[in-house]
PDB file with one MODEL, atoms N, CA, C and O in Angstrom:
MODEL        1
ATOM      1  N   MET A   1      -7.590  20.411  -7.628  1.00  0.00           N
ATOM      2  CA  MET A   1      -6.562  19.824  -6.827  1.00  0.00           C
ATOM      3  C   MET A   1      -7.117  19.616  -5.423  1.00  0.00           C
ATOM      4  O   MET A   1      -7.855  20.453  -4.903  1.00  0.00           O
ATOM      5  N   MET A   2      -6.751  18.488  -4.818  1.00  0.00           N
ATOM      6  CA  MET A   2      -7.112  18.194  -3.440  1.00  0.00           C
ATOM      7  C   MET A   2      -5.825  18.106  -2.634  1.00  0.00           C
ATOM      8  O   MET A   2      -4.904  17.376  -3.000  1.00  0.00           O
ATOM      9  N   THR A   3      -5.766  18.841  -1.552  1.00  0.00           N
ATOM     10  CA  THR A   3      -4.616  18.799  -0.652  1.00  0.00           C
ATOM     11  C   THR A   3      -5.036  18.075   0.609  1.00  0.00           C
ATOM     12  O   THR A   3      -6.034  18.428   1.236  1.00  0.00           O
ATOM     13  N   VAL A   4      -4.272  17.060   0.979  1.00  0.00           N
ATOM     14  CA  VAL A   4      -4.566  16.216   2.132  1.00  0.00           C
ATOM     15  C   VAL A   4      -3.409  16.320   3.102  1.00  0.00           C
ATOM     16  O   VAL A   4      -2.250  16.338   2.688  1.00  0.00           O
ATOM     17  N   ALA A   5      -3.711  16.387   4.393  1.00  0.00           N
ATOM     18  CA  ALA A   5      -2.642  16.404   5.385  1.00  0.00           C
ATOM     19  C   ALA A   5      -3.038  15.563   6.583  1.00  0.00           C
ATOM     20  O   ALA A   5      -4.204  15.522   6.974  1.00  0.00           O
ATOM     21  N   ASN A   6      -2.062  14.899   7.155  1.00  0.00           N
ATOM     22  CA  ASN A   6      -2.257  14.143   8.388  1.00  0.00           C
ATOM     23  C   ASN A   6      -1.801  15.045   9.518  1.00  0.00           C
ATOM     24  O   ASN A   6      -0.602  15.289   9.653  1.00  0.00           O
ATOM     25  N   PRO A   7      -2.730  15.557  10.348  1.00  0.00           N
ATOM     26  CA  PRO A   7      -2.339  16.507  11.377  1.00  0.00           C
ATOM     27  C   PRO A   7      -1.388  15.924  12.415  1.00  0.00           C
ATOM     28  O   PRO A   7      -0.641  16.672  13.046  1.00  0.00           O
ATOM     29  N   ALA A   8      -1.400  14.625  12.605  1.00  0.00           N
ATOM     30  CA  ALA A   8      -0.520  14.011  13.597  1.00  0.00           C
ATOM     31  C   ALA A   8       0.932  13.984  13.131  1.00  0.00           C
ATOM     32  O   ALA A   8       1.846  14.153  13.939  1.00  0.00           O
ATOM     33  N   THR A   9       1.151  13.773  11.838  1.00  0.00           N
ATOM     34  CA  THR A   9       2.516  13.646  11.317  1.00  0.00           C
ATOM     35  C   THR A   9       2.939  14.838  10.467  1.00  0.00           C
ATOM     36  O   THR A   9       4.116  14.981  10.139  1.00  0.00           O
ATOM     37  N   LEU A  10       1.976  15.698  10.106  1.00  0.00           N
ATOM     38  CA  LEU A  10       2.197  16.845   9.218  1.00  0.00           C
ATOM     39  C   LEU A  10       2.721  16.446   7.845  1.00  0.00           C
ATOM     40  O   LEU A  10       3.387  17.234   7.175  1.00  0.00           O
ATOM     41  N   VAL A  11       2.417  15.214   7.429  1.00  0.00           N
ATOM     42  CA  VAL A  11       2.718  14.781   6.065  1.00  0.00           C
ATOM     43  C   VAL A  11       1.558  15.217   5.183  1.00  0.00           C
ATOM     44  O   VAL A  11       0.395  15.039   5.546  1.00  0.00           O
ATOM     45  N   ALA A  12       1.869  15.781   4.039  1.00  0.00           N
ATOM     46  CA  ALA A  12       0.836  16.266   3.126  1.00  0.00           C
ATOM     47  C   ALA A  12       0.973  15.593   1.769  1.00  0.00           C
ATOM     48  O   ALA A  12       2.064  15.191   1.364  1.00  0.00           O
ATOM     49  N   GLN A  13      -0.155  15.479   1.074  1.00  0.00           N
ATOM     50  CA  GLN A  13      -0.181  14.948  -0.286  1.00  0.00           C
ATOM     51  C   GLN A  13      -1.120  15.813  -1.106  1.00  0.00           C
ATOM     52  O   GLN A  13      -2.090  16.362  -0.583  1.00  0.00           O
ATOM     53  N   GLN A  14      -0.827  15.932  -2.389  1.00  0.00           N
ATOM     54  CA  GLN A  14      -1.705  16.647  -3.296  1.00  0.00           C
ATOM     55  C   GLN A  14      -2.090  15.729  -4.441  1.00  0.00           C
ATOM     56  O   GLN A  14      -1.253  15.026  -5.006  1.00  0.00           O
ATOM     57  N   TYR A  15      -3.365  15.750  -4.771  1.00  0.00           N
ATOM     58  CA  TYR A  15      -3.907  14.955  -5.867  1.00  0.00           C
ATOM     59  C   TYR A  15      -4.501  15.904  -6.892  1.00  0.00           C
ATOM     60  O   TYR A  15      -5.165  16.876  -6.531  1.00  0.00           O
ATOM     61  N   VAL A  16      -4.268  15.630  -8.157  1.00  0.00           N
ATOM     62  CA  VAL A  16      -4.832  16.433  -9.243  1.00  0.00           C
ATOM     63  C   VAL A  16      -5.907  15.584  -9.919  1.00  0.00           C
ATOM     64  O   VAL A  16      -5.652  14.452 -10.331  1.00  0.00           O
ATOM     65  N   GLN A  17      -7.107  16.144 -10.025  1.00  0.00           N
ATOM     66  CA  GLN A  17      -8.227  15.404 -10.607  1.00  0.00           C
ATOM     67  C   GLN A  17      -7.968  15.118 -12.075  1.00  0.00           C
ATOM     68  O   GLN A  17      -7.547  15.989 -12.836  1.00  0.00           O
ATOM     69  N   GLU A  18      -8.233  13.861 -12.458  1.00  0.00           N
ATOM     70  CA  GLU A  18      -8.097  13.460 -13.854  1.00  0.00           C
ATOM     71  C   GLU A  18      -9.385  13.822 -14.578  1.00  0.00           C
ATOM     72  O   GLU A  18     -10.291  14.391 -13.969  1.00  0.00           O
ATOM     73  N   GLY A  19      -9.484  13.510 -15.847  1.00  0.00           N
ATOM     74  CA  GLY A  19     -10.692  13.817 -16.607  1.00  0.00           C
ATOM     75  C   GLY A  19     -11.928  13.232 -15.956  1.00  0.00           C
ATOM     76  O   GLY A  19     -11.883  12.131 -15.408  1.00  0.00           O
ATOM     77  N   GLY A  20     -13.012  13.948 -16.010  1.00  0.00           N
ATOM     78  CA  GLY A  20     -14.252  13.477 -15.394  1.00  0.00           C
ATOM     79  C   GLY A  20     -14.212  13.653 -13.892  1.00  0.00           C
ATOM     80  O   GLY A  20     -13.768  14.686 -13.392  1.00  0.00           O
ATOM     81  N   ALA A  21     -14.672  12.651 -13.178  1.00  0.00           N
ATOM     82  CA  ALA A  21     -14.754  12.750 -11.724  1.00  0.00           C
ATOM     83  C   ALA A  21     -13.741  11.847 -11.026  1.00  0.00           C
ATOM     84  O   ALA A  21     -13.821  11.668  -9.811  1.00  0.00           O
ATOM     85  N   SER A  22     -12.796  11.278 -11.758  1.00  0.00           N
ATOM     86  CA  SER A  22     -11.874  10.320 -11.134  1.00  0.00           C
ATOM     87  C   SER A  22     -10.659  11.020 -10.534  1.00  0.00           C
ATOM     88  O   SER A  22     -10.219  12.067 -11.008  1.00  0.00           O
ATOM     89  N   TRP A  23     -10.142  10.415  -9.489  1.00  0.00           N
ATOM     90  CA  TRP A  23      -8.936  10.901  -8.808  1.00  0.00           C
ATOM     91  C   TRP A  23      -7.894   9.795  -8.873  1.00  0.00           C
ATOM     92  O   TRP A  23      -8.244   8.623  -8.735  1.00  0.00           O
ATOM     93  N   PRO A  24      -6.621  10.131  -9.079  1.00  0.00           N
ATOM     94  CA  PRO A  24      -5.590   9.112  -9.150  1.00  0.00           C
ATOM     95  C   PRO A  24      -5.329   8.502  -7.772  1.00  0.00           C
ATOM     96  O   PRO A  24      -5.572   9.136  -6.745  1.00  0.00           O
ATOM     97  N   VAL A  25      -4.835   7.278  -7.765  1.00  0.00           N
ATOM     98  CA  VAL A  25      -4.474   6.614  -6.511  1.00  0.00           C
ATOM     99  C   VAL A  25      -3.147   7.168  -5.987  1.00  0.00           C
ATOM    100  O   VAL A  25      -2.952   7.285  -4.778  1.00  0.00           O
ATOM    101  N   THR A  26      -2.260   7.499  -6.881  1.00  0.00           N
ATOM    102  CA  THR A  26      -0.936   8.009  -6.515  1.00  0.00           C
ATOM    103  C   THR A  26      -0.957   9.536  -6.458  1.00  0.00           C
ATOM    104  O   THR A  26      -1.400  10.181  -7.408  1.00  0.00           O
ATOM    105  N   PRO A  27      -0.480  10.123  -5.351  1.00  0.00           N
ATOM    106  CA  PRO A  27      -0.483  11.580  -5.268  1.00  0.00           C
ATOM    107  C   PRO A  27       0.499  12.210  -6.247  1.00  0.00           C
ATOM    108  O   PRO A  27       1.521  11.616  -6.590  1.00  0.00           O
ATOM    109  N   ALA A  28       0.174  13.426  -6.694  1.00  0.00           N
ATOM    110  CA  ALA A  28       1.071  14.167  -7.577  1.00  0.00           C
ATOM    111  C   ALA A  28       2.260  14.718  -6.802  1.00  0.00           C
ATOM    112  O   ALA A  28       3.316  14.971  -7.382  1.00  0.00           O
ATOM    113  N   TRP A  29       2.092  14.908  -5.480  1.00  0.00           N
ATOM    114  CA  TRP A  29       3.156  15.437  -4.636  1.00  0.00           C
ATOM    115  C   TRP A  29       2.968  14.911  -3.222  1.00  0.00           C
ATOM    116  O   TRP A  29       1.837  14.812  -2.747  1.00  0.00           O
ATOM    117  N   THR A  30       4.052  14.573  -2.546  1.00  0.00           N
ATOM    118  CA  THR A  30       4.041  14.177  -1.142  1.00  0.00           C
ATOM    119  C   THR A  30       5.192  14.895  -0.448  1.00  0.00           C
ATOM    120  O   THR A  30       6.299  14.961  -0.983  1.00  0.00           O
ATOM    121  N   GLY A  31       4.938  15.423   0.722  1.00  0.00           N
ATOM    122  CA  GLY A  31       5.982  16.110   1.477  1.00  0.00           C
ATOM    123  C   GLY A  31       5.460  16.562   2.824  1.00  0.00           C
ATOM    124  O   GLY A  31       4.419  16.090   3.281  1.00  0.00           O
ATOM    125  N   ARG A  32       6.167  17.463   3.454  1.00  0.00           N
ATOM    126  CA  ARG A  32       5.768  17.992   4.752  1.00  0.00           C
ATOM    127  C   ARG A  32       4.731  19.097   4.562  1.00  0.00           C
ATOM    128  O   ARG A  32       4.815  19.893   3.626  1.00  0.00           O
ATOM    129  N   ALA A  33       3.774  19.130   5.446  1.00  0.00           N
ATOM    130  CA  ALA A  33       2.739  20.152   5.366  1.00  0.00           C
ATOM    131  C   ALA A  33       3.340  21.550   5.451  1.00  0.00           C
ATOM    132  O   ALA A  33       2.788  22.497   4.890  1.00  0.00           O
ATOM    133  N   THR A  34       4.451  21.682   6.138  1.00  0.00           N
ATOM    134  CA  THR A  34       5.096  22.992   6.257  1.00  0.00           C
ATOM    135  C   THR A  34       5.716  23.448   4.939  1.00  0.00           C
ATOM    136  O   THR A  34       6.052  24.624   4.795  1.00  0.00           O
ATOM    137  N   ASP A  35       5.874  22.535   3.968  1.00  0.00           N
ATOM    138  CA  ASP A  35       6.420  22.889   2.657  1.00  0.00           C
ATOM    139  C   ASP A  35       5.350  23.409   1.697  1.00  0.00           C
ATOM    140  O   ASP A  35       5.677  23.893   0.613  1.00  0.00           O
ATOM    141  N   LEU A  36       4.083  23.314   2.083  1.00  0.00           N
ATOM    142  CA  LEU A  36       3.006  23.770   1.212  1.00  0.00           C
ATOM    143  C   LEU A  36       2.974  25.286   1.155  1.00  0.00           C
ATOM    144  O   LEU A  36       3.252  25.967   2.142  1.00  0.00           O
ATOM    145  N   ASP A  37       2.632  25.796  -0.007  1.00  0.00           N
ATOM    146  CA  ASP A  37       2.411  27.225  -0.175  1.00  0.00           C
ATOM    147  C   ASP A  37       1.173  27.625   0.637  1.00  0.00           C
ATOM    148  O   ASP A  37       0.240  26.831   0.757  1.00  0.00           O
ATOM    149  N   GLU A  38       1.149  28.803   1.177  1.00  0.00           N
ATOM    150  CA  GLU A  38       0.025  29.232   2.009  1.00  0.00           C
ATOM    151  C   GLU A  38      -1.303  29.229   1.250  1.00  0.00           C
ATOM    152  O   GLU A  38      -2.366  29.178   1.869  1.00  0.00           O
ATOM    153  N   SER A  39      -1.255  29.282  -0.082  1.00  0.00           N
ATOM    154  CA  SER A  39      -2.504  29.256  -0.852  1.00  0.00           C
ATOM    155  C   SER A  39      -3.185  27.893  -0.751  1.00  0.00           C
ATOM    156  O   SER A  39      -4.368  27.779  -1.070  1.00  0.00           O
ATOM    157  N   ASN A  40      -2.462  26.852  -0.312  1.00  0.00           N
ATOM    158  CA  ASN A  40      -3.040  25.518  -0.161  1.00  0.00           C
ATOM    159  C   ASN A  40      -3.612  25.289   1.229  1.00  0.00           C
ATOM    160  O   ASN A  40      -4.116  24.205   1.524  1.00  0.00           O
ATOM    161  N   LEU A  41      -3.539  26.295   2.077  1.00  0.00           N
ATOM    162  CA  LEU A  41      -4.060  26.161   3.430  1.00  0.00           C
ATOM    163  C   LEU A  41      -5.319  27.013   3.534  1.00  0.00           C
ATOM    164  O   LEU A  41      -5.316  28.084   2.926  1.00  0.00           O
ATOM    165  N   PRO A  42      -6.358  26.674   4.210  1.00  0.00           N
ATOM    166  CA  PRO A  42      -6.489  25.459   4.986  1.00  0.00           C
ATOM    167  C   PRO A  42      -6.684  24.239   4.082  1.00  0.00           C
ATOM    168  O   PRO A  42      -7.125  24.359   2.939  1.00  0.00           O
ATOM    169  N   TRP A  43      -6.355  23.097   4.604  1.00  0.00           N
ATOM    170  CA  TRP A  43      -6.465  21.853   3.840  1.00  0.00           C
ATOM    171  C   TRP A  43      -7.924  21.564   3.565  1.00  0.00           C
ATOM    172  O   TRP A  43      -8.791  21.881   4.378  1.00  0.00           O
ATOM    173  N   ASN A  44      -8.195  20.961   2.421  1.00  0.00           N
ATOM    174  CA  ASN A  44      -9.571  20.615   2.095  1.00  0.00           C
ATOM    175  C   ASN A  44      -9.851  19.131   2.310  1.00  0.00           C
ATOM    176  O   ASN A  44     -10.917  18.634   1.950  1.00  0.00           O
ATOM    177  N   ALA A  45      -8.879  18.427   2.902  1.00  0.00           N
ATOM    178  CA  ALA A  45      -9.068  17.017   3.253  1.00  0.00           C
ATOM    179  C   ALA A  45      -8.082  16.661   4.354  1.00  0.00           C
ATOM    180  O   ALA A  45      -7.054  17.318   4.522  1.00  0.00           O
ATOM    181  N   ARG A  46      -8.403  15.626   5.092  1.00  0.00           N
ATOM    182  CA  ARG A  46      -7.512  15.138   6.150  1.00  0.00           C
ATOM    183  C   ARG A  46      -7.291  13.649   5.962  1.00  0.00           C
ATOM    184  O   ARG A  46      -8.123  12.947   5.388  1.00  0.00           O
ATOM    185  N   MET A  47      -6.145  13.179   6.462  1.00  0.00           N
ATOM    186  CA  MET A  47      -5.816  11.764   6.390  1.00  0.00           C
ATOM    187  C   MET A  47      -5.802  11.201   7.803  1.00  0.00           C
ATOM    188  O   MET A  47      -5.127  11.733   8.684  1.00  0.00           O
ATOM    189  N   THR A  48      -6.546  10.127   8.014  1.00  0.00           N
ATOM    190  CA  THR A  48      -6.569   9.488   9.321  1.00  0.00           C
ATOM    191  C   THR A  48      -5.287   8.671   9.500  1.00  0.00           C
ATOM    192  O   THR A  48      -4.580   8.417   8.525  1.00  0.00           O
ATOM    193  N   PRO A  49      -4.978   8.259  10.731  1.00  0.00           N
ATOM    194  CA  PRO A  49      -3.761   7.471  10.963  1.00  0.00           C
ATOM    195  C   PRO A  49      -3.676   6.195  10.114  1.00  0.00           C
ATOM    196  O   PRO A  49      -2.576   5.726   9.825  1.00  0.00           O
ATOM    197  N   ASP A  50      -4.830   5.623   9.708  1.00  0.00           N
ATOM    198  CA  ASP A  50      -4.792   4.403   8.889  1.00  0.00           C
ATOM    199  C   ASP A  50      -4.708   4.714   7.392  1.00  0.00           C
ATOM    200  O   ASP A  50      -4.722   3.799   6.568  1.00  0.00           O
ATOM    201  N   GLY A  51      -4.621   6.020   7.032  1.00  0.00           N
ATOM    202  CA  GLY A  51      -4.455   6.393   5.624  1.00  0.00           C
ATOM    203  C   GLY A  51      -5.734   6.725   4.889  1.00  0.00           C
ATOM    204  O   GLY A  51      -5.689   7.046   3.701  1.00  0.00           O
ATOM    205  N   THR A  52      -6.882   6.659   5.563  1.00  0.00           N
ATOM    206  CA  THR A  52      -8.150   7.009   4.941  1.00  0.00           C
ATOM    207  C   THR A  52      -8.223   8.502   4.719  1.00  0.00           C
ATOM    208  O   THR A  52      -7.921   9.277   5.626  1.00  0.00           O
ATOM    209  N   ILE A  53      -8.619   8.922   3.526  1.00  0.00           N
ATOM    210  CA  ILE A  53      -8.741  10.341   3.197  1.00  0.00           C
ATOM    211  C   ILE A  53     -10.180  10.785   3.426  1.00  0.00           C
ATOM    212  O   ILE A  53     -11.120  10.173   2.917  1.00  0.00           O
ATOM    213  N   ILE A  54     -10.341  11.862   4.202  1.00  0.00           N
ATOM    214  CA  ILE A  54     -11.654  12.424   4.492  1.00  0.00           C
ATOM    215  C   ILE A  54     -11.707  13.814   3.890  1.00  0.00           C
ATOM    216  O   ILE A  54     -10.939  14.690   4.287  1.00  0.00           O
ATOM    217  N   VAL A  55     -12.603  14.028   2.935  1.00  0.00           N
ATOM    218  CA  VAL A  55     -12.763  15.341   2.315  1.00  0.00           C
ATOM    219  C   VAL A  55     -13.588  16.205   3.251  1.00  0.00           C
ATOM    220  O   VAL A  55     -14.661  15.800   3.701  1.00  0.00           O
ATOM    221  N   LEU A  56     -13.079  17.405   3.543  1.00  0.00           N
ATOM    222  CA  LEU A  56     -13.768  18.305   4.482  1.00  0.00           C
ATOM    223  C   LEU A  56     -14.804  19.141   3.777  1.00  0.00           C
ATOM    224  O   LEU A  56     -15.478  19.952   4.410  1.00  0.00           O
TER     225      LEU A  56
ENDMDL
END
C-alpha cells in the first residue's frame, strides 16, 4: 500500500498495488490526512499542488 498526502491541503489518498508492479490510477481511499491511522504515518509519498505523486 502507498499512502500519499498533500501537506498543503492535508488531503490523503491510499493506493493498493495490483498484481505485479502496477498501481491503479484511482485511489482505494481518499480523505483527510488526520483520518489516517497512525500506522500509516509517516507518509511514504507526497502529492505536489499539481497532483504529481512523489514517492519518498
